Each structure stands twice: as structure tokens, then as C-alpha cells.
């Protein structure tokens, strides 16, 4: 490189950086009252900072150095250290903080809306509008019998009240005799045997009452109520009253035992909230009626209560129930019915590939219906009922959608049922020395029987699918339990995926398909619209598609 070229390069560089080639200095004002001065002398650049005469400076060397760095940084844009430290990719396992997936959630919602909108258009183009209010076979006899049973079912709670009223009176007499003896009020051996004998009689009376209640209503629904919707509502009511009556009997049994053993400190071991209405003052018809309407299956003499009823809140929740019920009916009639009907010939011919395809298609519809039903029941209806009854504890569910195992799901999605079985089945068995597995087996066995009654009786087909669906939860819970206990995110992710796959694909769609097939095999149709083209205009397009 010759001297002329070197001179030109130095001049260009100095000009670009604001340094004059003749060795003169160049000043820059940073806008904060401080002027940075850069000078070149003998081929070396020096800098200094001089304050304005009318500005106040702090004389800090750190401030001066910071201003100099800022000045040079604004000039030398191409030398910034972009890679100054080691950093992992945000989606890698080495990341210190988990990234937010809010954008992916929004994308998922958009994809679901667009995908289902396409299915809506395709469904209407293929089948037409299948919604037909007059096509459903709501028989007059079904409605009349359903209403009659609705008012008869709570009578078994009144019978339970009468049984407990007699037991409470006998407990008062026994307590009075113990006090008249003077000295200790602990029961003698004879009195203890008398209590056990009384409890056996009370237990038998309650058992006959609740068993007859459930058996009679199940018989009437199975043989005399044709429409599955009316039958399901009636059977649900009967099972709820059966569970509440059993809870009423078990709870008052323990309260009566503590009432007759005051010296041993058993009264002090009772929950503090029970002191507001101690036994036997809780044995009143008003107390029982409140329990009947309270959104819980577990009986307590006293519940936490709110001060007032927010009627606007009630109207909003009931509006949600109405809208979601209409939505469920629309989705079931317009989308689920064609899928189920088109599956019948595949089941008859045992076309397994087509059956799997039908299950996958039905899984989306059943999941939407189930989620809407969950929100309508646990969020809207139970909150509205709790508001009307001033029931303050409204923890009806927990974030079950984040379940890391099947066991966590069953503990969080339906807390009223979970609390019931834990209190009246699992905990008593554990306290009597039974193992965790045996107690869990008892819980899921009873639950499986109730699920079969709930599904099989209204559809007039006790085929055992609902029973097996619940009973087989035990091995799935055992399989996913280690995933819940793992500390790494991989185990929890795998557990959550296992829960969703087993629930949305292998569970509900299969059960719905089997019971629908059993119904069709027995009756040929669930409504006039599915009976034939001559019955309902909407069936013409369905039958010919």
C-alpha cells in the first residue's frame, strides 16, 4: 500500500468517525449538558469531556466513561458484541425458564374454530338441517311418570329422617339415664352393647330404605320410561338421593356415638363448625330439606353460608345452563347422530378399520359435548344452586385439565363425588385396617355399579361397558401414578397425555358407540327422525346420504 492510499484511508476513517484528519478535535454534545471532545495528534486519538459553562456536572469518572462509551457506540455500529454470553434455546431442556405458550394457545383456538366451522359447513351440505323438535319421541306417559318419580324419590329422605328421629330420641333417653346415675357419664358395657344393637337396627332400616328407593326407581325407568333423556334425569335424581340418604345415616351414626361418649373427649374431636348445631338438634325437617337442595353429597349438620343471594349472578348462571343445554342438543342431533348411524353397519360387518375411524371422528364431538356438559353442571348449575341456598363452599372442581395421572383426574374433576367416597368408603375402610388397594377397589367397584345403572338403565341395556370403563380405571391409575411422582417435566407431560388419550379416544366415544348400537339393536331408533324417511323430513337426507 503506497503513502497516498494510506492517507486517503485514514482521512476517510477519520471523517466517518467525526475526527478531522488535520489533527483538530471534534466535539459532540450528548444532549445532557456534557460535551465529548475527540482529538487526533500524531496519529493517536485522545478524548476528553468538558462541561458546558452553564451546566452543572457531578465530576464522576464513571459518568464520563459511560458517556464516552455511549458516544463511541453510536458511531461504531458494526462492532457490537451480539454474542456476549452462553444462552440455550428457549425450547430446549437447558432453558432456565419455561417459555409462554400463549401464542400457541391462541393458534390452537383459531385452528379449532376454523376446523369445526369447516365441519359445520360440510355436515349441513351432506345431511341438511337435522334439528327437529317434534321428531323426538317424548311420550306423554314418560313425562307423567318422570314427574311422579321426581316427587316420590325425596320421600325416602323423609323416611330416613323418621328413622333418625327415633334414634335421636333413644339417644336422649340414654344420655339422661347416664346423668342420673351421677359420677361418670361413660357408657357401661351394657349401654355399649345396647348402642351397637340400636345401630344395627337403624342400619338395617336405612339399608332397606335406600335399596328399595334405588331398586324401585331403576325398575320403573328400565321398564316404563322409554325416552333415555327422561330416564337419565330420573335415574340421576334417584342415585343422588341414594347417596345423600346413606351420608345422612352414616354421619348421624357417628354424631350419636360422640353424643353418648362425652367424657372420653369425643365431642371435642368433632369439627368446630358442628358446634353451631350439635347433635341431636340437627335432626329437624328443615335441616334435612336444606341438605336435599344443597350442592353436595356429604351431610353435615352445618355448612359455611353466605350472607345474601345475588340474583343477577343466579340469572347469569341459569342462562349459561340454558344456552349450553341447547348447544349440547344441537351438536348431538346434528353431528353425533349421523356419525353413530353411519357406524352401525361397520359394527355389524366388524370392519375394524372403519370402526376406529368412526371412533376418532366421534371423539371430537363427544369431547365438545362433555366439556360443555361439565361447564354447564359444575360451573353454572351448581354455582347457581349454591347461590340460591347460600352454600359458601363452591370448590366443585380443581384444574383437572392439568392432571398428571388418572388418579389426579378422579380426585379433581368431580369433587362432590370424590369427597363422598373418600369420607364414607375409603377412609372408614382404611381406619379398620384395610389396605389402600382394597379400599380403592371398593370405591371403584361401587362407582362402576352406579355408572352402569346411570347409563344402562335409561338406555335399557345393561351391557356392562360403563361398569368396565370405571373398573378398569384402577390399572390405568396404577400405571400413571409413577408419572405423577416424577420430578421431571417429561413424566408429568406423559401422564397428562396418557390421561387425555385414554379419556377422549378410548373412553367416552367407545361407550357412546356401544350403548347406541345396543339401543338400535333393541328398538331400531332413538327418535322418529332416525326411524325412517317417512317420519321426519330431516331423516330423508340422513337416510339417503
Coordinates of C-alpha atoms in Angstrom, one line a residue:
X1 CA 0.0 0.0 0.0
X2 CA 1.5 3.4 -1.0
X3 CA 1.6 6.5 1.1
X4 CA -1.3 8.2 -0.9
X5 CA -3.6 5.3 -0.4
X6 CA -2.9 5.1 3.4
X7 CA -3.5 8.8 3.7
X8 CA -6.8 8.5 1.9
X9 CA -7.9 5.6 4.1
X10 CA -7.0 7.5 7.3
X11 CA -8.8 10.6 6.1
X12 CA -12.0 8.6 5.2
X13 CA -11.9 6.8 8.5
X14 CA -11.4 9.9 10.5
X15 CA -14.2 11.6 8.6
X16 CA -16.6 8.8 9.2
X17 CA -15.9 8.8 12.9
X18 CA -16.1 12.6 13.3
X19 CA -12.3 13.0 13.7
X20 CA -10.7 15.6 11.5
X21 CA -7.6 14.4 9.6
X22 CA -5.6 17.5 10.3
X23 CA -5.3 16.6 14.0
X24 CA -8.0 19.0 15.1
X25 CA -10.5 17.9 17.6
X26 CA -14.2 17.4 17.1
X27 CA -16.8 17.9 19.7
X28 CA -20.1 16.1 20.2
X29 CA -22.8 17.1 22.5
X30 CA -24.8 14.2 24.1
X31 CA -27.8 16.4 24.9
X32 CA -27.3 16.1 28.6
X33 CA -25.1 19.2 29.1
X34 CA -21.9 17.3 28.6
X35 CA -19.7 17.7 25.5
X36 CA -17.4 14.9 24.4
X37 CA -14.3 16.1 22.6
X38 CA -12.2 13.7 20.4
X39 CA -8.8 14.9 19.0
X40 CA -6.1 13.3 16.9
X41 CA -2.5 14.2 17.4
X42 CA 0.5 12.3 15.9
X43 CA -1.7 9.5 14.7
X44 CA -3.2 8.8 18.1
X45 CA -6.7 9.7 19.2
X46 CA -7.5 11.1 22.6
X47 CA -10.7 12.1 24.1
X48 CA -11.8 14.4 26.9
X49 CA -15.1 15.5 28.3
X50 CA -15.6 19.1 29.1
X51 CA -18.7 20.5 30.7
X52 CA -20.6 23.5 29.4
X53 CA -20.0 26.7 31.2
X54 CA -23.7 26.9 32.1
X55 CA -24.2 23.3 33.1
X56 CA -23.7 21.5 36.4
X57 CA -21.5 18.4 36.4
X58 CA -21.0 15.8 39.1
X59 CA -17.4 15.2 38.3
X60 CA -17.9 11.4 38.3
X61 CA -15.3 9.4 36.4
X62 CA -17.9 6.6 35.9
X63 CA -20.4 9.0 34.3
X64 CA -17.6 10.3 32.0
X65 CA -16.7 6.8 30.9
X66 CA -20.3 5.9 30.3
X67 CA -20.8 8.9 28.2
X68 CA -17.7 8.1 26.2
X69 CA -18.8 4.5 25.6
X70 CA -22.2 5.7 24.5
X71 CA -20.7 8.2 22.1
X72 CA -18.4 5.7 20.5
X73 CA -21.2 3.1 20.4
X74 CA -23.3 5.4 18.4
X75 CA -20.5 5.8 15.9
X76 CA -19.2 2.2 15.6
X77 CA -22.5 0.3 14.9
X78 CA -20.8 -2.7 13.2
X79 CA -18.7 -3.8 16.2
X80 CA -21.5 -4.5 18.7
X81 CA -20.9 -7.8 20.6
X82 CA -24.0 -9.7 19.7
X83 CA -22.8 -12.9 21.2
X84 CA -21.5 -12.0 24.6
X85 CA -22.7 -14.9 26.8
X86 CA -23.8 -18.5 26.5
X87 CA -27.6 -18.9 26.2
X88 CA -29.7 -22.1 25.4
X89 CA -32.6 -22.2 23.0
X90 CA -35.8 -21.3 24.8
X91 CA -37.5 -24.6 23.8
X92 CA -34.5 -26.8 24.8
X93 CA -34.3 -28.6 28.1
X94 CA -31.4 -26.4 29.2
X95 CA -33.5 -23.3 29.3
X96 CA -33.7 -21.8 32.8
X97 CA -37.3 -20.5 32.4
X98 CA -40.2 -22.2 30.6
X99 CA -41.4 -20.1 27.7
X100 CA -45.0 -18.9 27.5
X101 CA -47.2 -20.7 25.0
X102 CA -49.9 -18.1 24.9
X103 CA -49.5 -17.6 21.2
X104 CA -49.8 -21.3 20.6
X105 CA -52.9 -21.4 22.7
X106 CA -54.4 -18.6 20.5
X107 CA -53.4 -20.5 17.4
X108 CA -55.0 -23.7 18.8
X109 CA -58.3 -21.9 19.3
X110 CA -58.2 -20.4 15.8
X111 CA -57.4 -23.8 14.3
X112 CA -60.2 -25.4 16.3
X113 CA -62.7 -22.8 15.3
X114 CA -61.8 -22.9 11.6
X115 CA -61.7 -26.7 11.6
X116 CA -65.0 -27.1 13.2
X117 CA -66.5 -24.4 11.1
X118 CA -65.5 -26.4 8.1
X119 CA -67.1 -29.5 9.6
X120 CA -70.3 -27.5 10.2
X121 CA -70.5 -26.5 6.6
X122 CA -69.7 -30.0 5.4
X123 CA -72.2 -31.5 7.7
X124 CA -75.0 -29.2 6.6
X125 CA -74.2 -29.7 2.9
X126 CA -74.2 -33.5 3.4
X127 CA -77.1 -34.1 5.7
X128 CA -79.1 -30.8 5.7
X129 CA -80.5 -29.5 9.0
X130 CA -81.3 -32.4 11.3
X131 CA -82.8 -30.4 14.1
X132 CA -86.4 -31.3 14.6
X133 CA -88.1 -30.6 18.0
X134 CA -91.3 -32.5 17.1
X135 CA -89.4 -35.6 15.9
X136 CA -88.3 -36.7 19.3
X137 CA -90.4 -39.4 20.9
X138 CA -91.3 -37.6 24.2
X139 CA -94.2 -39.8 25.1
X140 CA -96.9 -38.5 27.4
X141 CA -96.6 -41.5 29.7
X142 CA -92.8 -40.8 30.0
X143 CA -93.4 -37.2 31.1
X144 CA -96.1 -38.1 33.6
X145 CA -94.1 -41.0 35.2
X146 CA -91.0 -38.9 35.2
X147 CA -92.7 -36.1 37.1
X148 CA -94.3 -38.6 39.5
X149 CA -91.0 -40.2 40.4
X150 CA -89.4 -36.8 40.8
X151 CA -91.7 -36.1 43.7
X152 CA -91.6 -39.7 45.1
X153 CA -87.9 -40.0 45.2
X154 CA -87.3 -37.5 48.0
X155 CA -89.8 -39.3 50.2
X156 CA -87.1 -41.7 51.0
X157 CA -85.2 -38.9 52.6
X158 CA -88.2 -38.2 54.8
X159 CA -88.2 -41.9 55.8
X160 CA -84.5 -41.6 56.7
X161 CA -85.4 -38.5 58.8
X162 CA -88.1 -40.5 60.7
X163 CA -85.6 -43.3 61.4
X164 CA -83.0 -40.8 62.7
X165 CA -85.7 -39.0 64.8
X166 CA -86.4 -42.3 66.7
X167 CA -82.7 -43.0 67.1
X168 CA -82.1 -39.4 68.4
X169 CA -84.9 -39.8 71.0
X170 CA -83.5 -43.0 72.2
X171 CA -80.1 -41.3 72.5
X172 CA -81.6 -38.5 74.6
X173 CA -83.1 -41.1 77.0
X174 CA -79.8 -43.0 77.3
X175 CA -77.9 -39.8 78.0
X176 CA -80.4 -38.7 80.6
X177 CA -80.2 -42.1 82.4
X178 CA -76.4 -41.8 82.4
X179 CA -76.5 -38.4 84.0
X180 CA -79.0 -39.5 86.7
X181 CA -76.5 -42.1 87.9
X182 CA -74.1 -39.4 89.0
X183 CA -70.4 -39.7 88.6
X184 CA -69.1 -40.6 85.2
X185 CA -71.2 -40.4 82.2
X186 CA -69.2 -43.0 80.3
X187 CA -71.4 -45.8 79.0
X188 CA -71.3 -49.1 80.7
X189 CA -70.7 -52.4 78.8
X190 CA -74.4 -53.0 78.7
X191 CA -75.0 -49.5 77.3
X192 CA -72.3 -50.0 74.7
X193 CA -74.0 -53.3 73.6
X194 CA -77.3 -51.5 73.5
X195 CA -75.8 -48.8 71.3
X196 CA -74.5 -51.4 68.9
X197 CA -77.8 -53.2 68.8
X198 CA -79.6 -49.9 68.2
X199 CA -77.2 -49.0 65.4
X200 CA -77.7 -52.4 63.7
X201 CA -81.5 -51.8 63.7
X202 CA -81.0 -48.3 62.4
X203 CA -78.6 -49.5 59.8
X204 CA -80.9 -52.2 58.6
X205 CA -83.8 -49.7 58.3
X206 CA -81.7 -47.3 56.3
X207 CA -80.3 -50.0 54.1
X208 CA -83.8 -51.3 53.3
X209 CA -85.0 -47.7 52.6
X210 CA -82.2 -46.7 50.3
X211 CA -82.0 -50.1 48.5
X212 CA -85.7 -50.1 47.8
X213 CA -85.6 -46.5 46.6
X214 CA -82.9 -47.1 44.1
X215 CA -84.2 -50.5 43.0
X216 CA -87.8 -49.3 42.5
X217 CA -86.8 -46.3 40.5
X218 CA -84.4 -48.2 38.4
X219 CA -87.1 -50.8 37.7
X220 CA -89.6 -48.0 36.7
X221 CA -87.1 -46.3 34.4
X222 CA -85.9 -49.6 32.8
X223 CA -89.3 -51.0 32.0
X224 CA -91.7 -48.0 31.9
X225 CA -89.8 -44.9 30.7
X226 CA -88.9 -45.2 27.1
X227 CA -87.1 -42.0 26.3
X228 CA -83.4 -42.1 27.5
X229 CA -83.2 -38.4 28.4
X230 CA -86.2 -38.5 30.8
X231 CA -84.9 -41.9 32.1
X232 CA -81.4 -40.4 32.7
X233 CA -82.7 -37.4 34.6
X234 CA -84.9 -39.7 36.8
X235 CA -82.1 -42.2 37.4
X236 CA -79.6 -39.4 38.3
X237 CA -82.1 -38.0 40.8
X238 CA -82.6 -41.5 42.4
X239 CA -78.8 -42.1 42.7
X240 CA -78.2 -38.6 44.2
X241 CA -80.9 -39.2 46.9
X242 CA -79.5 -42.7 47.5
X243 CA -76.1 -41.3 48.1
X244 CA -77.4 -38.4 50.3
X245 CA -79.5 -40.8 52.4
X246 CA -76.5 -43.0 53.1
X247 CA -74.4 -40.0 54.1
X248 CA -77.2 -38.8 56.3
X249 CA -77.3 -42.1 58.1
X250 CA -73.5 -42.6 58.5
X251 CA -72.9 -39.1 59.7
X252 CA -75.6 -39.1 62.3
X253 CA -74.4 -42.5 63.5
X254 CA -71.0 -41.0 64.4
X255 CA -72.6 -37.9 65.9
X256 CA -74.8 -40.1 68.0
X257 CA -71.8 -42.1 69.2
X258 CA -69.9 -39.0 70.2
X259 CA -73.1 -37.6 71.9
X260 CA -73.2 -40.7 74.1
X261 CA -69.5 -40.6 75.0
X262 CA -68.8 -37.0 76.2
X263 CA -66.2 -37.9 78.9
X264 CA -63.8 -39.5 76.5
X265 CA -63.3 -36.3 74.7
X266 CA -65.0 -37.4 71.5
X267 CA -67.2 -34.3 71.4
X268 CA -64.1 -32.1 71.4
X269 CA -62.8 -34.0 68.4
X270 CA -65.8 -33.0 66.3
X271 CA -65.2 -30.2 63.7
X272 CA -65.6 -26.8 65.3
X273 CA -68.3 -25.7 62.8
X274 CA -70.6 -28.5 64.2
X275 CA -70.9 -26.6 67.5
X276 CA -73.4 -24.3 65.8
X277 CA -75.9 -27.2 65.6
X278 CA -74.8 -30.1 67.9
X279 CA -76.5 -33.5 67.8
X280 CA -79.4 -34.1 68.2
X281 CA -80.6 -30.6 67.5
X282 CA -79.7 -31.1 63.8
X283 CA -82.4 -33.8 63.4
X284 CA -85.1 -31.5 62.0
X285 CA -87.0 -31.5 58.8
X286 CA -85.6 -28.0 57.9
X287 CA -82.1 -29.3 58.3
X288 CA -82.8 -32.3 56.1
X289 CA -84.6 -30.2 53.4
X290 CA -81.6 -27.9 53.2
X291 CA -79.3 -30.9 52.7
X292 CA -81.5 -32.2 50.0
X293 CA -81.1 -29.0 48.0
X294 CA -77.5 -28.2 48.9
X295 CA -75.0 -28.8 46.1
X296 CA -73.1 -31.5 48.0
X297 CA -73.5 -35.3 48.6
X298 CA -71.9 -35.2 52.1
X299 CA -74.1 -34.5 55.0
X300 CA -73.1 -32.0 57.7
X301 CA -75.2 -30.5 60.5
X302 CA -73.8 -27.1 59.5
X303 CA -72.3 -25.7 56.3
X304 CA -70.5 -22.5 55.6
X305 CA -73.1 -20.0 54.4
X306 CA -73.0 -16.6 52.6
X307 CA -74.9 -13.6 53.8
X308 CA -77.1 -12.9 50.8
X309 CA -78.3 -14.1 47.4
X310 CA -77.0 -12.4 44.3
X311 CA -80.0 -12.8 42.0
X312 CA -78.1 -11.4 39.0
X313 CA -75.5 -14.0 39.5
X314 CA -78.2 -16.7 39.6
X315 CA -79.8 -15.4 36.4
X316 CA -76.4 -15.4 34.6
X317 CA -75.6 -19.0 35.7
X318 CA -79.0 -20.3 34.7
X319 CA -78.7 -18.5 31.4
X320 CA -75.4 -20.4 30.8
X321 CA -77.1 -23.7 31.7
X322 CA -79.9 -23.0 29.1
X323 CA -77.5 -21.9 26.4
X324 CA -75.2 -24.8 26.9
X325 CA -78.1 -27.3 27.0
X326 CA -79.3 -26.1 23.7
X327 CA -75.8 -26.3 22.3
X328 CA -75.4 -29.9 23.5
X329 CA -78.7 -30.8 22.0
X330 CA -77.8 -29.2 18.7
X331 CA -74.4 -30.8 18.5
X332 CA -75.7 -34.2 19.4
X333 CA -78.5 -34.1 16.9
X334 CA -76.7 -32.5 14.0
X335 CA -73.2 -34.1 14.4
X336 CA -73.2 -37.1 16.8
X337 CA -76.3 -38.8 15.4
X338 CA -75.0 -39.1 11.8
X339 CA -71.7 -40.5 13.0
X340 CA -73.4 -43.0 15.2
X341 CA -75.8 -44.0 12.5
X342 CA -73.1 -44.5 10.0
X343 CA -71.2 -46.7 12.4
X344 CA -73.9 -49.3 12.7
X345 CA -73.1 -51.2 9.5
X346 CA -69.4 -51.1 10.3
X347 CA -70.0 -52.8 13.7
X348 CA -72.3 -55.4 12.1
X349 CA -69.7 -56.3 9.5
X350 CA -66.8 -56.0 12.0
X351 CA -65.0 -53.6 9.8
X352 CA -62.4 -52.7 12.4
X353 CA -60.6 -50.0 10.4
X354 CA -63.9 -48.2 9.8
X355 CA -64.9 -48.6 13.4
X356 CA -61.6 -47.0 14.5
X357 CA -62.2 -44.2 12.0
X358 CA -65.7 -43.7 13.4
X359 CA -64.3 -43.6 17.0
X360 CA -61.8 -41.0 16.1
X361 CA -64.5 -38.8 14.4
X362 CA -66.8 -39.3 17.3
X363 CA -64.1 -38.5 19.9
X364 CA -64.1 -34.8 18.8
X365 CA -67.9 -34.5 19.1
X366 CA -68.1 -36.3 22.4
X367 CA -65.3 -34.2 23.9
X368 CA -67.0 -31.0 22.9
X369 CA -70.3 -32.3 24.4
X370 CA -68.6 -33.5 27.5
X371 CA -66.7 -30.2 28.1
X372 CA -70.0 -28.2 27.5
X373 CA -71.8 -30.5 29.9
X374 CA -69.0 -30.2 32.5
X375 CA -69.2 -26.4 32.4
X376 CA -73.0 -26.4 32.5
X377 CA -73.2 -28.7 35.5
X378 CA -70.2 -27.9 37.7
X379 CA -69.6 -24.2 36.9
X380 CA -73.1 -22.9 36.0
X381 CA -75.8 -25.1 37.6
X382 CA -74.0 -25.9 40.9
X383 CA -72.9 -22.3 41.4
X384 CA -76.5 -21.1 40.8
X385 CA -77.8 -23.7 43.2
X386 CA -75.2 -22.8 45.8
X387 CA -76.1 -19.1 45.4
X388 CA -79.8 -19.8 46.0
X389 CA -79.1 -22.0 49.0
X390 CA -76.3 -19.6 50.3
X391 CA -73.8 -22.5 50.2
X392 CA -70.4 -20.9 50.5
X393 CA -68.0 -23.8 49.7
X394 CA -68.1 -23.8 45.9
X395 CA -64.9 -25.8 45.2
X396 CA -66.8 -28.2 43.0
X397 CA -63.7 -29.0 40.9
X398 CA -60.0 -28.2 40.6
X399 CA -57.9 -27.7 37.4
X400 CA -58.3 -31.4 36.4
X401 CA -57.2 -30.5 32.8
X402 CA -53.6 -30.4 34.1
X403 CA -53.9 -33.9 35.6
X404 CA -50.6 -35.7 35.5
X405 CA -52.2 -39.1 36.1
X406 CA -55.6 -40.8 36.0
X407 CA -55.7 -40.7 39.8
X408 CA -55.3 -36.9 39.9
X409 CA -58.1 -36.6 37.4
X410 CA -60.5 -38.6 39.5
X411 CA -59.6 -36.5 42.6
X412 CA -60.1 -33.1 41.0
X413 CA -62.7 -33.2 38.2
X414 CA -65.8 -34.1 40.4
X415 CA -65.0 -33.2 44.0
X416 CA -68.5 -33.8 45.4
X417 CA -68.3 -37.5 44.4
X418 CA -64.7 -37.8 45.3
X419 CA -65.3 -36.3 48.8
X420 CA -68.3 -38.6 49.3
X421 CA -66.4 -41.8 48.5
X422 CA -63.3 -40.7 50.4
X423 CA -65.4 -39.9 53.5
X424 CA -67.9 -42.8 53.5
X425 CA -66.0 -45.7 51.8
X426 CA -62.2 -45.2 51.6
X427 CA -61.4 -43.6 55.0
X428 CA -63.6 -45.9 57.1
X429 CA -62.0 -48.9 55.4
X430 CA -58.5 -47.6 55.9
X431 CA -59.3 -46.9 59.6
X432 CA -60.4 -50.5 60.0
X433 CA -57.0 -51.8 58.7
X434 CA -57.8 -52.4 55.0
X435 CA -55.0 -51.6 52.6
X436 CA -55.0 -48.8 50.1
X437 CA -55.6 -51.1 47.2
X438 CA -58.5 -52.9 48.7
X439 CA -60.2 -49.6 49.7
X440 CA -59.6 -48.2 46.3
X441 CA -61.0 -51.3 44.7
X442 CA -64.2 -51.0 46.9
X443 CA -64.5 -47.3 45.8
X444 CA -64.3 -48.0 42.1
X445 CA -66.5 -51.1 42.3
X446 CA -69.3 -49.1 43.9
X447 CA -68.7 -46.3 41.4
X448 CA -68.7 -48.7 38.5
X449 CA -72.1 -50.2 39.6
X450 CA -73.6 -46.7 39.8
X451 CA -72.2 -45.7 36.4
X452 CA -73.7 -48.8 34.8
X453 CA -77.1 -48.0 36.4
X454 CA -76.8 -44.4 35.3
X455 CA -76.1 -45.3 31.6
X456 CA -77.5 -48.8 31.2
X457 CA -80.9 -48.4 32.9
X458 CA -82.1 -45.3 30.9
X459 CA -80.9 -46.9 27.6
X460 CA -82.5 -50.3 28.7
X461 CA -79.2 -52.1 28.0
X462 CA -77.1 -53.3 31.0
X463 CA -74.2 -54.5 28.8
X464 CA -71.5 -53.7 31.4
X465 CA -69.5 -51.2 29.3
X466 CA -69.9 -48.4 31.8
X467 CA -69.0 -50.8 34.6
X468 CA -65.8 -52.0 32.9
X469 CA -65.0 -48.4 31.9
X470 CA -64.9 -47.4 35.6
X471 CA -63.5 -50.6 36.9
X472 CA -60.6 -50.6 34.5
X473 CA -59.5 -47.2 35.7
X474 CA -57.6 -48.9 38.6
X475 CA -54.9 -50.4 36.4
X476 CA -54.6 -47.2 34.5
X477 CA -54.2 -45.3 37.7
X478 CA -51.5 -47.7 38.8
X479 CA -49.7 -47.2 35.5
X480 CA -49.8 -43.4 35.6
X481 CA -49.1 -43.0 39.3
X482 CA -45.3 -43.1 38.9
X483 CA -45.5 -40.4 36.2
X484 CA -47.3 -38.1 38.7
X485 CA -44.5 -38.6 41.2
X486 CA -41.7 -37.9 38.8
X487 CA -39.9 -34.6 39.4
X488 CA -39.1 -34.0 35.7
X489 CA -41.4 -32.3 33.3
X490 CA -41.3 -35.3 31.0
X491 CA -43.2 -37.6 33.3
X492 CA -45.9 -35.1 34.0
X493 CA -46.3 -34.3 30.3
X494 CA -46.5 -38.0 29.5
X495 CA -49.0 -38.5 32.3
X496 CA -51.2 -35.7 31.1
X497 CA -51.1 -37.0 27.5
X498 CA -52.0 -40.5 28.7
X499 CA -55.0 -39.1 30.6
X500 CA -56.3 -37.2 27.6
X501 CA -55.8 -40.1 25.1
X502 CA -57.5 -42.7 27.4
X503 CA -60.3 -40.3 28.2
X504 CA -61.1 -38.7 24.9
X505 CA -60.4 -41.5 22.4
X506 CA -60.7 -44.8 24.3
X507 CA -63.2 -43.9 26.9
X508 CA -66.3 -41.9 26.2
X509 CA -66.6 -42.4 22.4
X510 CA -66.4 -46.2 22.7
X511 CA -69.0 -46.3 25.5
X512 CA -71.3 -44.0 23.5
X513 CA -70.9 -46.1 20.4
X514 CA -71.6 -49.4 22.2
X515 CA -74.8 -48.2 24.0
X516 CA -76.1 -46.5 20.9
X517 CA -75.6 -49.8 19.0
X518 CA -77.3 -51.7 21.7
X519 CA -80.2 -49.3 21.6
X520 CA -80.5 -49.5 17.9
X521 CA -80.4 -53.3 18.0
X522 CA -83.2 -53.3 20.5
X523 CA -85.5 -50.5 19.4
X524 CA -84.2 -49.5 15.9
X525 CA -84.1 -45.8 16.7
X526 CA -84.0 -43.2 19.5
X527 CA -86.3 -40.8 17.8
X528 CA -88.7 -40.5 14.9
X529 CA -86.1 -38.8 12.8
X530 CA -84.0 -41.9 12.9
X531 CA -86.8 -44.3 12.4
X532 CA -87.3 -43.7 8.7
X533 CA -87.7 -41.1 6.0
X534 CA -91.5 -41.1 6.2
X535 CA -91.5 -39.9 9.8
X536 CA -89.4 -36.7 9.7
X537 CA -88.2 -34.7 6.7
X538 CA -84.7 -34.3 8.2
X539 CA -84.3 -38.1 8.1
X540 CA -84.6 -38.2 4.3
X541 CA -81.2 -36.6 3.7
X542 CA -79.7 -38.6 6.5
X543 CA -81.0 -41.9 5.2
X544 CA -80.0 -41.2 1.6
X545 CA -76.6 -39.8 2.3

